Amino acid sequence: MFVYLDNSATTKPRDEVIDEMNILLREDYGNPSSLHRMGLKVEKKIKRGRDIISKYLNVKSSEIYFTSGGTESNNIAIQGIIEANKNKGNHIITSKIEHPSVLNILKNYEQKGFKITYLDVDEYGIIDLNQFKDELLEDTILVSLMMVNNEVGSIQPLEKVKEIINNNKSNAYLHVDGIQALGKIDFNIKKMGIDSFSFSAHKIHGPKGVGCLYIRDGLNIKSIIFGGEQEKGIRSGTENTPGIIGLSKAIEILNSEGNSEKKYLDDLKNYFIEKVKENISDIKINTAYINSAPHIVNISFINTKGEVLLHFLESDDIYVSTGSACSSKDDRGSYVLKSMGLKNVEIESAIRFSFSIYNTKEQIDYVIKKLKLRVEEIRDIMMR
């Protein structure tokens, strides 16, 4: 049986998404900037896609910008806000468990002389709000936090973060990496007072190579990509029209099916956790039972090696991860789990399981059977 449980890395595109994209690839391949009929037809399709996405997010269509993915969205937002506001201050706050597409931007600015505060997190990957309040300074120009962590699924208290920003009369902008949150948890960008919000199509059964950035109307942001002034000059470059239409189709489906799919994922995750606890001893569940996203669970199988277990499961046609796909070749161990205070024996034996609507309880039963067997095999070898 084939079982794909690495859906935080990427998801299988929906058939409806592929069908829509095929029309763009085979027939409607005109450049939306062209003045002839073919260009205008595609331009209208992009406008419709922008409207679908803005309606789903409950924001204005003028606040939606298409990008090449989550990393580019984070770069445009973070660098654009810093460059536009660096005359007001040089302090930025983030957390120790952000995605590399945020941390590596900020390391670059740190080398340029900016002050970066990396917030601590607790054992479940939640930031300390008291520390945040203490660190919010007069010269803080940006707070960049993820809504859902990609390795353990923790949900950050962003409403409280914004409340602290407002109560302290701070002018700091709030950028949110929402890449693992979209379609998985409920949120309201406007009510939460978010200034910019990144997400990616391939995490929600859309295509790779396309993403989106919400930028609040009136936000002081500078372009970091220069060219033909597409996307109002915020993201120049010919639009990835098949990708944009694929993304908007994926969101159109989320708009109608999202609530039932979130519940399905939550049931599946809980079923999986209970089965693991029933069948396998000496484990540590690194994901909180509450206040976590419905599609991610991270578990340490003590006295095993996560990478070995991953490949053993692969031989059973089961696909999981030891952590973020974007840092999977880093052999220093998960910085997310280290920041959460896990011991080395817990970090090196951790596996991330991430679910999608295409997974079933029958698949979970198969995974549990193989997982139990493979964990026992590895422990037999390691504990001789």
mmCIF file of C-alpha atoms in Angstrom:
data_model
loop_
_atom_site.group_PDB
_atom_site.id
_atom_site.type_symbol
_atom_site.label_atom_id
_atom_site.label_comp_id
_atom_site.label_asym_id
_atom_site.label_seq_id
_atom_site.Cartn_x
_atom_site.Cartn_y
_atom_site.Cartn_z
ATOM 1 C CA MET A 1 0.000 0.000 0.000
ATOM 2 C CA PHE A 2 1.287 3.481 -0.927
ATOM 3 C CA VAL A 3 0.934 6.055 1.876
ATOM 4 C CA TYR A 4 2.132 9.658 1.576
ATOM 5 C CA LEU A 5 2.392 11.359 4.975
ATOM 6 C CA ASP A 6 4.700 14.236 4.032
ATOM 7 C CA ASN A 7 1.977 16.732 3.192
ATOM 8 C CA SER A 8 3.665 19.597 5.036
ATOM 9 C CA ALA A 9 6.452 19.356 2.476
ATOM 10 C CA THR A 10 4.045 19.378 -0.452
ATOM 11 C CA THR A 11 0.626 18.035 -1.392
ATOM 12 C CA LYS A 12 -0.825 16.142 -4.309
ATOM 13 C CA PRO A 13 -2.505 18.596 -6.734
ATOM 14 C CA ARG A 14 -6.247 18.117 -7.057
ATOM 15 C CA ASP A 15 -7.537 16.824 -10.402
ATOM 16 C CA GLU A 16 -9.684 19.960 -10.785
ATOM 17 C CA VAL A 17 -6.547 22.097 -10.374
ATOM 18 C CA ILE A 18 -4.668 20.151 -13.041
ATOM 19 C CA ASP A 19 -7.637 20.382 -15.432
ATOM 20 C CA GLU A 20 -7.805 24.179 -15.044
ATOM 21 C CA MET A 21 -4.053 24.529 -15.526
ATOM 22 C CA ASN A 22 -4.100 22.366 -18.639
ATOM 23 C CA ILE A 23 -6.451 24.838 -20.335
ATOM 24 C CA LEU A 24 -3.918 27.620 -19.683
ATOM 25 C CA LEU A 25 -1.007 25.485 -20.885
ATOM 26 C CA ARG A 26 -2.701 24.179 -24.057
ATOM 27 C CA GLU A 27 -5.027 27.005 -25.126
ATOM 28 C CA ASP A 28 -4.952 30.212 -23.104
ATOM 29 C CA TYR A 29 -1.190 30.695 -23.115
ATOM 30 C CA GLY A 30 -1.224 34.386 -23.992
ATOM 31 C CA ASN A 31 0.756 36.891 -21.945
ATOM 32 C CA PRO A 32 -1.688 38.821 -19.722
ATOM 33 C CA SER A 33 0.261 42.016 -20.439
ATOM 34 C CA SER A 34 -0.359 41.699 -24.210
ATOM 35 C CA LEU A 35 -2.910 44.089 -25.680
ATOM 36 C CA HIS A 36 -4.514 41.565 -28.063
ATOM 37 C CA ARG A 37 -7.473 39.281 -27.394
ATOM 38 C CA MET A 38 -5.404 36.353 -26.123
ATOM 39 C CA GLY A 39 -3.716 38.553 -23.546
ATOM 40 C CA LEU A 40 -6.971 40.145 -22.424
ATOM 41 C CA LYS A 41 -8.603 36.734 -21.988
ATOM 42 C CA VAL A 42 -5.842 35.590 -19.625
ATOM 43 C CA GLU A 43 -5.856 38.933 -17.816
ATOM 44 C CA LYS A 44 -9.558 38.397 -17.067
ATOM 45 C CA LYS A 45 -8.822 34.929 -15.712
ATOM 46 C CA ILE A 46 -6.167 36.337 -13.389
ATOM 47 C CA LYS A 47 -8.607 38.983 -12.182
ATOM 48 C CA ARG A 48 -11.166 36.280 -11.430
ATOM 49 C CA GLY A 49 -8.502 34.266 -9.562
ATOM 50 C CA ARG A 50 -7.554 37.308 -7.500
ATOM 51 C CA ASP A 51 -11.227 37.856 -6.653
ATOM 52 C CA ILE A 52 -11.648 34.215 -5.546
ATOM 53 C CA ILE A 53 -8.627 34.437 -3.244
ATOM 54 C CA SER A 54 -9.574 37.821 -1.766
ATOM 55 C CA LYS A 55 -13.109 36.592 -1.090
ATOM 56 C CA TYR A 56 -11.786 33.506 0.711
ATOM 57 C CA LEU A 57 -9.440 35.624 2.847
ATOM 58 C CA ASN A 58 -12.057 38.343 3.347
ATOM 59 C CA VAL A 59 -9.690 41.055 2.082
ATOM 60 C CA LYS A 60 -9.725 43.403 -0.914
ATOM 61 C CA SER A 61 -8.637 42.024 -4.286
ATOM 62 C CA SER A 62 -6.252 45.012 -4.527
ATOM 63 C CA GLU A 63 -4.405 43.580 -1.503
ATOM 64 C CA ILE A 64 -3.532 40.265 -3.228
ATOM 65 C CA TYR A 65 -0.176 39.908 -5.048
ATOM 66 C CA PHE A 66 0.911 36.783 -6.912
ATOM 67 C CA THR A 67 4.459 35.506 -6.351
ATOM 68 C CA SER A 68 6.531 32.412 -7.122
ATOM 69 C CA GLY A 69 5.828 30.848 -3.713
ATOM 70 C CA GLY A 70 6.075 31.197 0.028
ATOM 71 C CA THR A 71 9.795 31.985 0.126
ATOM 72 C CA GLU A 72 9.440 34.824 -2.363
ATOM 73 C CA SER A 73 6.381 36.142 -0.530
ATOM 74 C CA ASN A 74 8.314 36.215 2.748
ATOM 75 C CA ASN A 75 11.266 37.940 1.065
ATOM 76 C CA ILE A 76 9.123 40.605 -0.597
ATOM 77 C CA ALA A 77 7.228 41.353 2.605
ATOM 78 C CA ILE A 78 10.107 41.318 5.093
ATOM 79 C CA GLN A 79 12.705 43.036 2.957
ATOM 80 C CA GLY A 80 10.142 45.444 1.532
ATOM 81 C CA ILE A 81 8.945 46.538 4.982
ATOM 82 C CA ILE A 82 12.483 46.849 6.379
ATOM 83 C CA GLU A 83 13.756 48.855 3.402
ATOM 84 C CA ALA A 84 10.786 51.208 3.515
ATOM 85 C CA ASN A 85 10.976 51.804 7.260
ATOM 86 C CA LYS A 86 14.656 51.560 8.215
ATOM 87 C CA ASN A 87 14.771 55.293 8.888
ATOM 88 C CA LYS A 88 12.352 54.708 11.800
ATOM 89 C CA GLY A 89 14.350 51.977 13.555
ATOM 90 C CA ASN A 90 16.524 48.918 13.091
ATOM 91 C CA HIS A 91 15.018 46.371 15.463
ATOM 92 C CA ILE A 92 13.094 43.308 14.307
ATOM 93 C CA ILE A 93 11.439 40.570 16.363
ATOM 94 C CA THR A 94 10.954 36.989 15.228
ATOM 95 C CA SER A 95 11.071 33.549 16.881
ATOM 96 C CA LYS A 96 13.711 30.845 17.000
ATOM 97 C CA ILE A 97 11.493 28.365 15.124
ATOM 98 C CA GLU A 98 10.683 30.302 11.955
ATOM 99 C CA HIS A 99 11.133 28.763 8.520
ATOM 100 C CA PRO A 100 14.560 29.323 6.853
ATOM 101 C CA SER A 101 12.845 31.636 4.349
ATOM 102 C CA VAL A 102 12.408 34.053 7.263
ATOM 103 C CA LEU A 103 15.437 33.297 9.446
ATOM 104 C CA ASN A 104 17.950 33.561 6.609
ATOM 105 C CA ILE A 105 16.600 36.951 5.515
ATOM 106 C CA LEU A 106 16.957 38.244 9.059
ATOM 107 C CA LYS A 107 20.459 36.793 9.464
ATOM 108 C CA ASN A 108 21.393 38.803 6.388
ATOM 109 C CA TYR A 109 20.030 41.993 7.956
ATOM 110 C CA GLU A 110 21.782 41.137 11.236
ATOM 111 C CA GLN A 111 25.069 41.148 9.320
ATOM 112 C CA LYS A 112 24.152 44.605 8.027
ATOM 113 C CA GLY A 113 23.832 45.913 11.580
ATOM 114 C CA PHE A 114 20.150 45.422 12.334
ATOM 115 C CA LYS A 115 19.205 44.149 15.808
ATOM 116 C CA ILE A 116 17.210 40.926 15.668
ATOM 117 C CA THR A 117 15.422 39.447 18.691
ATOM 118 C CA TYR A 118 14.747 35.708 18.412
ATOM 119 C CA LEU A 119 11.936 34.837 20.818
ATOM 120 C CA ASP A 120 12.178 31.648 22.891
ATOM 121 C CA VAL A 121 9.463 29.004 22.644
ATOM 122 C CA ASP A 122 8.084 26.529 25.191
ATOM 123 C CA GLU A 123 8.098 22.723 25.004
ATOM 124 C CA TYR A 124 5.326 22.804 22.374
ATOM 125 C CA GLY A 125 6.798 25.582 20.234
ATOM 126 C CA ILE A 126 4.713 28.502 21.513
ATOM 127 C CA ILE A 127 6.342 31.916 21.950
ATOM 128 C CA ASP A 128 6.559 33.632 25.340
ATOM 129 C CA LEU A 129 4.245 36.675 25.234
ATOM 130 C CA ASN A 130 5.877 38.260 28.293
ATOM 131 C CA GLN A 131 9.242 38.085 26.580
ATOM 132 C CA PHE A 132 7.684 39.569 23.447
ATOM 133 C CA LYS A 133 6.227 42.447 25.457
ATOM 134 C CA ASP A 134 9.635 43.116 27.071
ATOM 135 C CA GLU A 135 11.461 42.997 23.745
ATOM 136 C CA LEU A 136 9.070 45.304 21.867
ATOM 137 C CA LEU A 137 11.039 48.545 21.729
ATOM 138 C CA GLU A 138 10.559 52.033 20.386
ATOM 139 C CA ASP A 139 12.786 51.254 17.409
ATOM 140 C CA THR A 140 11.064 47.945 16.542
ATOM 141 C CA ILE A 141 9.876 48.258 12.946
ATOM 142 C CA LEU A 142 8.802 44.695 12.198
ATOM 143 C CA VAL A 143 7.499 41.572 13.955
ATOM 144 C CA SER A 144 7.664 38.474 11.739
ATOM 145 C CA LEU A 145 6.073 35.278 13.044
ATOM 146 C CA MET A 146 4.658 32.118 11.532
ATOM 147 C CA MET A 147 1.030 31.232 12.204
ATOM 148 C CA VAL A 148 1.584 27.441 12.226
ATOM 149 C CA ASN A 149 4.983 25.818 12.683
ATOM 150 C CA ASN A 150 5.927 23.490 9.850
ATOM 151 C CA GLU A 151 7.639 20.831 12.009
ATOM 152 C CA VAL A 152 5.385 20.487 15.045
ATOM 153 C CA GLY A 153 2.169 22.282 14.039
ATOM 154 C CA SER A 154 2.087 24.744 16.966
ATOM 155 C CA ILE A 155 -0.244 27.733 16.478
ATOM 156 C CA GLN A 156 1.165 31.063 17.638
ATOM 157 C CA PRO A 157 -1.032 33.487 19.648
ATOM 158 C CA LEU A 158 -0.918 36.190 16.978
ATOM 159 C CA GLU A 159 -4.038 37.995 18.187
ATOM 160 C CA LYS A 160 -2.277 38.514 21.541
ATOM 161 C CA VAL A 161 0.864 39.642 19.721
ATOM 162 C CA LYS A 162 -1.097 42.312 17.847
ATOM 163 C CA GLU A 163 -2.843 43.332 21.057
ATOM 164 C CA ILE A 164 0.541 43.911 22.711
ATOM 165 C CA ILE A 165 1.744 45.910 19.689
ATOM 166 C CA ASN A 166 -1.363 48.114 19.880
ATOM 167 C CA ASN A 167 -1.333 48.479 23.673
ATOM 168 C CA ASN A 168 2.286 49.609 23.554
ATOM 169 C CA LYS A 169 1.453 52.122 20.815
ATOM 170 C CA SER A 170 4.198 50.519 18.757
ATOM 171 C CA ASN A 171 4.506 51.316 15.054
ATOM 172 C CA ALA A 172 5.904 47.834 14.334
ATOM 173 C CA TYR A 173 4.335 46.045 11.388
ATOM 174 C CA LEU A 174 3.173 42.435 11.743
ATOM 175 C CA HIS A 175 4.178 40.039 8.961
ATOM 176 C CA VAL A 176 2.773 36.510 9.182
ATOM 177 C CA ASP A 177 4.111 33.417 7.442
ATOM 178 C CA GLY A 178 0.823 31.620 6.890
ATOM 179 C CA ILE A 179 2.114 28.876 4.624
ATOM 180 C CA GLN A 180 1.153 25.957 6.898
ATOM 181 C CA ALA A 181 -1.980 27.693 8.185
ATOM 182 C CA LEU A 182 -3.981 28.347 5.019
ATOM 183 C CA GLY A 183 -6.807 25.850 4.698
ATOM 184 C CA LYS A 184 -5.885 24.144 7.965
ATOM 185 C CA ILE A 185 -7.017 26.547 10.701
ATOM 186 C CA ASP A 186 -9.531 29.399 10.978
ATOM 187 C CA PHE A 187 -8.242 32.972 11.022
ATOM 188 C CA ASN A 188 -9.299 36.448 9.959
ATOM 189 C CA ILE A 189 -6.498 38.610 8.557
ATOM 190 C CA LYS A 190 -8.358 41.895 8.995
ATOM 191 C CA LYS A 191 -9.611 41.257 12.526
ATOM 192 C CA MET A 192 -6.154 40.100 13.585
ATOM 193 C CA GLY A 193 -4.603 43.305 12.254
ATOM 194 C CA ILE A 194 -2.053 41.489 10.100
ATOM 195 C CA ASP A 195 -0.108 43.786 7.766
ATOM 196 C CA SER A 196 1.242 41.156 5.379
ATOM 197 C CA PHE A 197 0.552 37.427 5.013
ATOM 198 C CA SER A 198 2.381 34.820 2.900
ATOM 199 C CA PHE A 199 1.106 31.541 1.533
ATOM 200 C CA SER A 200 1.894 28.967 -1.117
ATOM 201 C CA ALA A 201 -0.215 26.938 -3.559
ATOM 202 C CA HIS A 202 1.492 23.571 -3.287
ATOM 203 C CA LYS A 203 0.636 23.203 0.412
ATOM 204 C CA ILE A 204 -3.100 23.236 -0.399
ATOM 205 C CA HIS A 205 -3.252 20.771 -3.317
ATOM 206 C CA GLY A 206 -2.285 23.426 -5.836
ATOM 207 C CA PRO A 207 0.783 23.620 -8.118
ATOM 208 C CA LYS A 208 4.384 24.352 -7.162
ATOM 209 C CA GLY A 209 6.035 27.610 -8.239
ATOM 210 C CA VAL A 210 3.227 29.963 -7.297
ATOM 211 C CA GLY A 211 2.243 31.703 -4.105
ATOM 212 C CA CYS A 212 0.554 34.770 -2.840
ATOM 213 C CA LEU A 213 1.199 37.740 -0.608
ATOM 214 C CA TYR A 214 -1.465 39.787 1.116
ATOM 215 C CA ILE A 215 -0.313 43.372 1.645
ATOM 216 C CA ARG A 216 -2.637 45.654 3.563
ATOM 217 C CA ASP A 217 -3.676 48.691 1.540
ATOM 218 C CA GLY A 218 -1.581 51.635 2.695
ATOM 219 C CA LEU A 219 1.292 49.545 4.080
ATOM 220 C CA ASN A 220 4.634 51.290 3.641
ATOM 221 C CA ILE A 221 6.595 48.730 1.585
ATOM 222 C CA LYS A 222 9.381 49.033 -0.975
ATOM 223 C CA SER A 223 9.815 46.855 -4.065
ATOM 224 C CA ILE A 224 12.806 44.535 -4.017
ATOM 225 C CA ILE A 225 12.238 43.043 -7.495
ATOM 226 C CA PHE A 226 12.499 45.323 -10.502
ATOM 227 C CA GLY A 227 11.298 44.718 -14.042
ATOM 228 C CA GLY A 228 8.100 45.142 -16.002
ATOM 229 C CA GLU A 229 6.015 46.470 -13.080
ATOM 230 C CA GLN A 230 3.648 43.483 -12.993
ATOM 231 C CA GLU A 231 1.660 43.149 -9.739
ATOM 232 C CA LYS A 232 1.795 46.931 -9.322
ATOM 233 C CA GLY A 233 5.578 46.808 -9.287
ATOM 234 C CA ILE A 234 5.713 44.702 -6.105
ATOM 235 C CA ARG A 235 6.578 41.502 -8.010
ATOM 236 C CA SER A 236 7.799 42.252 -11.516
ATOM 237 C CA GLY A 237 8.053 39.383 -13.992
ATOM 238 C CA THR A 238 5.658 37.656 -16.367
ATOM 239 C CA GLU A 239 2.872 36.075 -14.361
ATOM 240 C CA ASN A 240 2.839 32.293 -13.924
ATOM 241 C CA THR A 241 -0.656 32.141 -15.362
ATOM 242 C CA PRO A 242 -1.224 28.345 -15.161
ATOM 243 C CA GLY A 243 0.029 28.451 -11.580
ATOM 244 C CA ILE A 244 -2.169 31.405 -10.622
ATOM 245 C CA ILE A 245 -5.253 29.736 -12.068
ATOM 246 C CA GLY A 246 -4.307 26.468 -10.327
ATOM 247 C CA LEU A 247 -3.907 28.309 -7.022
ATOM 248 C CA SER A 248 -7.225 30.090 -7.356
ATOM 249 C CA LYS A 249 -8.952 26.791 -8.193
ATOM 250 C CA ALA A 250 -7.437 25.164 -5.092
ATOM 251 C CA ILE A 251 -8.745 28.051 -2.988
ATOM 252 C CA GLU A 252 -12.157 27.966 -4.655
ATOM 253 C CA ILE A 253 -12.440 24.340 -3.516
ATOM 254 C CA LEU A 254 -11.235 25.268 -0.023
ATOM 255 C CA ASN A 255 -13.994 27.846 0.121
ATOM 256 C CA SER A 256 -16.635 25.142 -0.292
ATOM 257 C CA GLU A 257 -14.950 22.094 1.268
ATOM 258 C CA GLY A 258 -12.476 23.618 3.725
ATOM 259 C CA ASN A 259 -14.457 23.233 6.947
ATOM 260 C CA SER A 260 -15.274 19.556 6.426
ATOM 261 C CA GLU A 261 -11.699 18.875 5.308
ATOM 262 C CA LYS A 262 -10.252 20.487 8.451
ATOM 263 C CA LYS A 263 -12.466 18.260 10.604
ATOM 264 C CA TYR A 264 -11.460 15.205 8.563
ATOM 265 C CA LEU A 265 -7.759 15.983 9.121
ATOM 266 C CA ASP A 266 -8.282 16.546 12.824
ATOM 267 C CA ASP A 267 -10.068 13.183 13.195
ATOM 268 C CA LEU A 268 -7.352 11.438 11.208
ATOM 269 C CA LYS A 269 -4.543 12.959 13.277
ATOM 270 C CA ASN A 270 -6.210 12.015 16.564
ATOM 271 C CA TYR A 271 -6.842 8.482 15.291
ATOM 272 C CA PHE A 272 -3.170 8.194 14.328
ATOM 273 C CA ILE A 273 -1.920 9.480 17.705
ATOM 274 C CA GLU A 274 -4.137 7.080 19.664
ATOM 275 C CA LYS A 275 -3.010 4.131 17.541
ATOM 276 C CA VAL A 276 0.666 5.031 18.018
ATOM 277 C CA LYS A 277 0.180 5.288 21.791
ATOM 278 C CA GLU A 278 -1.644 1.926 21.874
ATOM 279 C CA ASN A 279 0.972 0.065 19.869
ATOM 280 C CA ILE A 280 4.405 1.598 20.446
ATOM 281 C CA SER A 281 6.148 2.301 23.754
ATOM 282 C CA ASP A 282 8.898 4.800 24.611
ATOM 283 C CA ILE A 283 7.611 7.623 22.486
ATOM 284 C CA LYS A 284 7.407 11.369 23.024
ATOM 285 C CA ILE A 285 4.716 13.328 21.231
ATOM 286 C CA ASN A 286 6.202 16.726 20.461
ATOM 287 C CA THR A 287 2.995 18.282 19.142
ATOM 288 C CA ALA A 288 0.510 19.781 21.580
ATOM 289 C CA TYR A 289 -2.911 18.085 21.716
ATOM 290 C CA ILE A 290 -4.634 21.449 21.665
ATOM 291 C CA ASN A 291 -3.553 24.638 19.967
ATOM 292 C CA SER A 292 -1.963 22.750 17.084
ATOM 293 C CA ALA A 293 -2.832 22.423 13.403
ATOM 294 C CA PRO A 294 -4.901 19.378 12.346
ATOM 295 C CA HIS A 295 -2.454 18.037 9.770
ATOM 296 C CA ILE A 296 0.874 17.766 11.649
ATOM 297 C CA VAL A 297 2.128 15.525 14.433
ATOM 298 C CA ASN A 298 5.768 15.152 15.456
ATOM 299 C CA ILE A 299 6.782 12.093 17.482
ATOM 300 C CA SER A 300 10.120 10.909 18.886
ATOM 301 C CA PHE A 301 10.615 7.146 18.887
ATOM 302 C CA ILE A 302 13.247 6.845 21.592
ATOM 303 C CA ASN A 303 16.251 4.601 20.848
ATOM 304 C CA THR A 304 15.781 4.860 17.086
ATOM 305 C CA LYS A 305 17.289 7.148 14.454
ATOM 306 C CA GLY A 306 14.719 9.234 12.622
ATOM 307 C CA GLU A 307 16.528 9.112 9.302
ATOM 308 C CA VAL A 308 16.925 5.325 9.504
ATOM 309 C CA LEU A 309 13.261 4.913 10.401
ATOM 310 C CA LEU A 310 12.300 7.175 7.487
ATOM 311 C CA HIS A 311 14.140 4.939 5.018
ATOM 312 C CA PHE A 312 12.806 1.723 6.593
ATOM 313 C CA LEU A 313 9.273 3.079 6.145
ATOM 314 C CA GLU A 314 10.123 4.154 2.606
ATOM 315 C CA SER A 315 10.861 0.498 1.813
ATOM 316 C CA ASP A 316 7.238 -0.161 2.863
ATOM 317 C CA ASP A 317 6.057 2.587 0.455
ATOM 318 C CA ILE A 318 5.336 4.949 3.368
ATOM 319 C CA TYR A 319 6.682 8.497 2.995
ATOM 320 C CA VAL A 320 7.340 10.683 6.053
ATOM 321 C CA SER A 321 9.851 13.344 7.094
ATOM 322 C CA THR A 322 12.336 14.035 9.858
ATOM 323 C CA GLY A 323 11.490 17.741 9.705
ATOM 324 C CA SER A 324 11.302 20.624 7.280
ATOM 325 C CA ALA A 325 11.959 19.660 3.661
ATOM 326 C CA CYS A 326 13.804 22.972 3.223
ATOM 327 C CA SER A 327 16.457 21.986 5.793
ATOM 328 C CA SER A 328 16.385 18.182 5.389
ATOM 329 C CA LYS A 329 20.026 18.073 4.227
ATOM 330 C CA ASP A 330 21.205 19.879 7.367
ATOM 331 C CA ASP A 331 22.760 17.187 9.612
ATOM 332 C CA ARG A 332 22.905 19.395 12.733
ATOM 333 C CA GLY A 333 19.461 18.218 13.891
ATOM 334 C CA SER A 334 16.220 20.136 14.033
ATOM 335 C CA TYR A 335 16.697 23.688 15.354
ATOM 336 C CA VAL A 336 12.965 23.768 16.026
ATOM 337 C CA LEU A 337 13.085 20.792 18.393
ATOM 338 C CA LYS A 338 16.291 22.120 19.993
ATOM 339 C CA SER A 339 14.567 25.441 20.655
ATOM 340 C CA MET A 340 11.708 23.541 22.289
ATOM 341 C CA GLY A 341 14.219 22.060 24.736
ATOM 342 C CA LEU A 342 14.195 18.465 23.532
ATOM 343 C CA LYS A 343 17.112 16.213 24.433
ATOM 344 C CA ASN A 344 19.399 14.950 21.664
ATOM 345 C CA VAL A 345 17.979 11.434 21.975
ATOM 346 C CA GLU A 346 14.507 12.896 21.338
ATOM 347 C CA ILE A 347 15.628 15.108 18.472
ATOM 348 C CA GLU A 348 17.505 12.436 16.543
ATOM 349 C CA SER A 349 14.578 10.004 16.797
ATOM 350 C CA ALA A 350 11.853 12.446 15.713
ATOM 351 C CA ILE A 351 9.566 11.909 12.740
ATOM 352 C CA ARG A 352 7.036 14.367 11.320
ATOM 353 C CA PHE A 353 3.806 12.838 10.011
ATOM 354 C CA SER A 354 1.626 15.231 8.024
ATOM 355 C CA PHE A 355 -1.779 14.324 6.667
ATOM 356 C CA SER A 356 -4.028 15.288 3.764
ATOM 357 C CA ILE A 357 -7.554 14.649 2.576
ATOM 358 C CA TYR A 358 -6.211 11.800 0.437
ATOM 359 C CA ASN A 359 -5.177 9.781 3.521
ATOM 360 C CA THR A 360 -7.569 7.234 5.049
ATOM 361 C CA LYS A 361 -7.891 5.304 8.319
ATOM 362 C CA GLU A 362 -7.117 2.145 6.355
ATOM 363 C CA GLN A 363 -3.789 3.733 5.385
ATOM 364 C CA ILE A 364 -3.170 4.746 9.001
ATOM 365 C CA ASP A 365 -3.739 1.158 10.160
ATOM 366 C CA TYR A 366 -1.167 -0.020 7.601
ATOM 367 C CA VAL A 367 1.313 2.642 8.743
ATOM 368 C CA ILE A 368 0.907 1.697 12.416
ATOM 369 C CA LYS A 369 1.527 -1.980 11.619
ATOM 370 C CA LYS A 370 4.729 -1.190 9.701
ATOM 371 C CA LEU A 371 5.839 1.531 12.103
ATOM 372 C CA LYS A 372 5.652 -0.805 15.084
ATOM 373 C CA LEU A 373 7.651 -3.426 13.211
ATOM 374 C CA ARG A 374 10.328 -1.002 11.989
ATOM 375 C CA VAL A 375 10.739 0.708 15.372
ATOM 376 C CA GLU A 376 11.261 -2.674 17.025
ATOM 377 C CA GLU A 377 13.799 -3.695 14.365
ATOM 378 C CA ILE A 378 15.831 -0.504 14.796
ATOM 379 C CA ARG A 379 15.729 -0.744 18.588
ATOM 380 C CA ASP A 380 16.927 -4.358 18.426
ATOM 381 C CA ILE A 381 19.948 -3.219 16.400
ATOM 382 C CA MET A 382 20.713 -0.085 18.430
ATOM 383 C CA MET A 383 20.275 -1.650 21.872
ATOM 384 C CA ARG A 384 22.396 -4.777 21.369
#
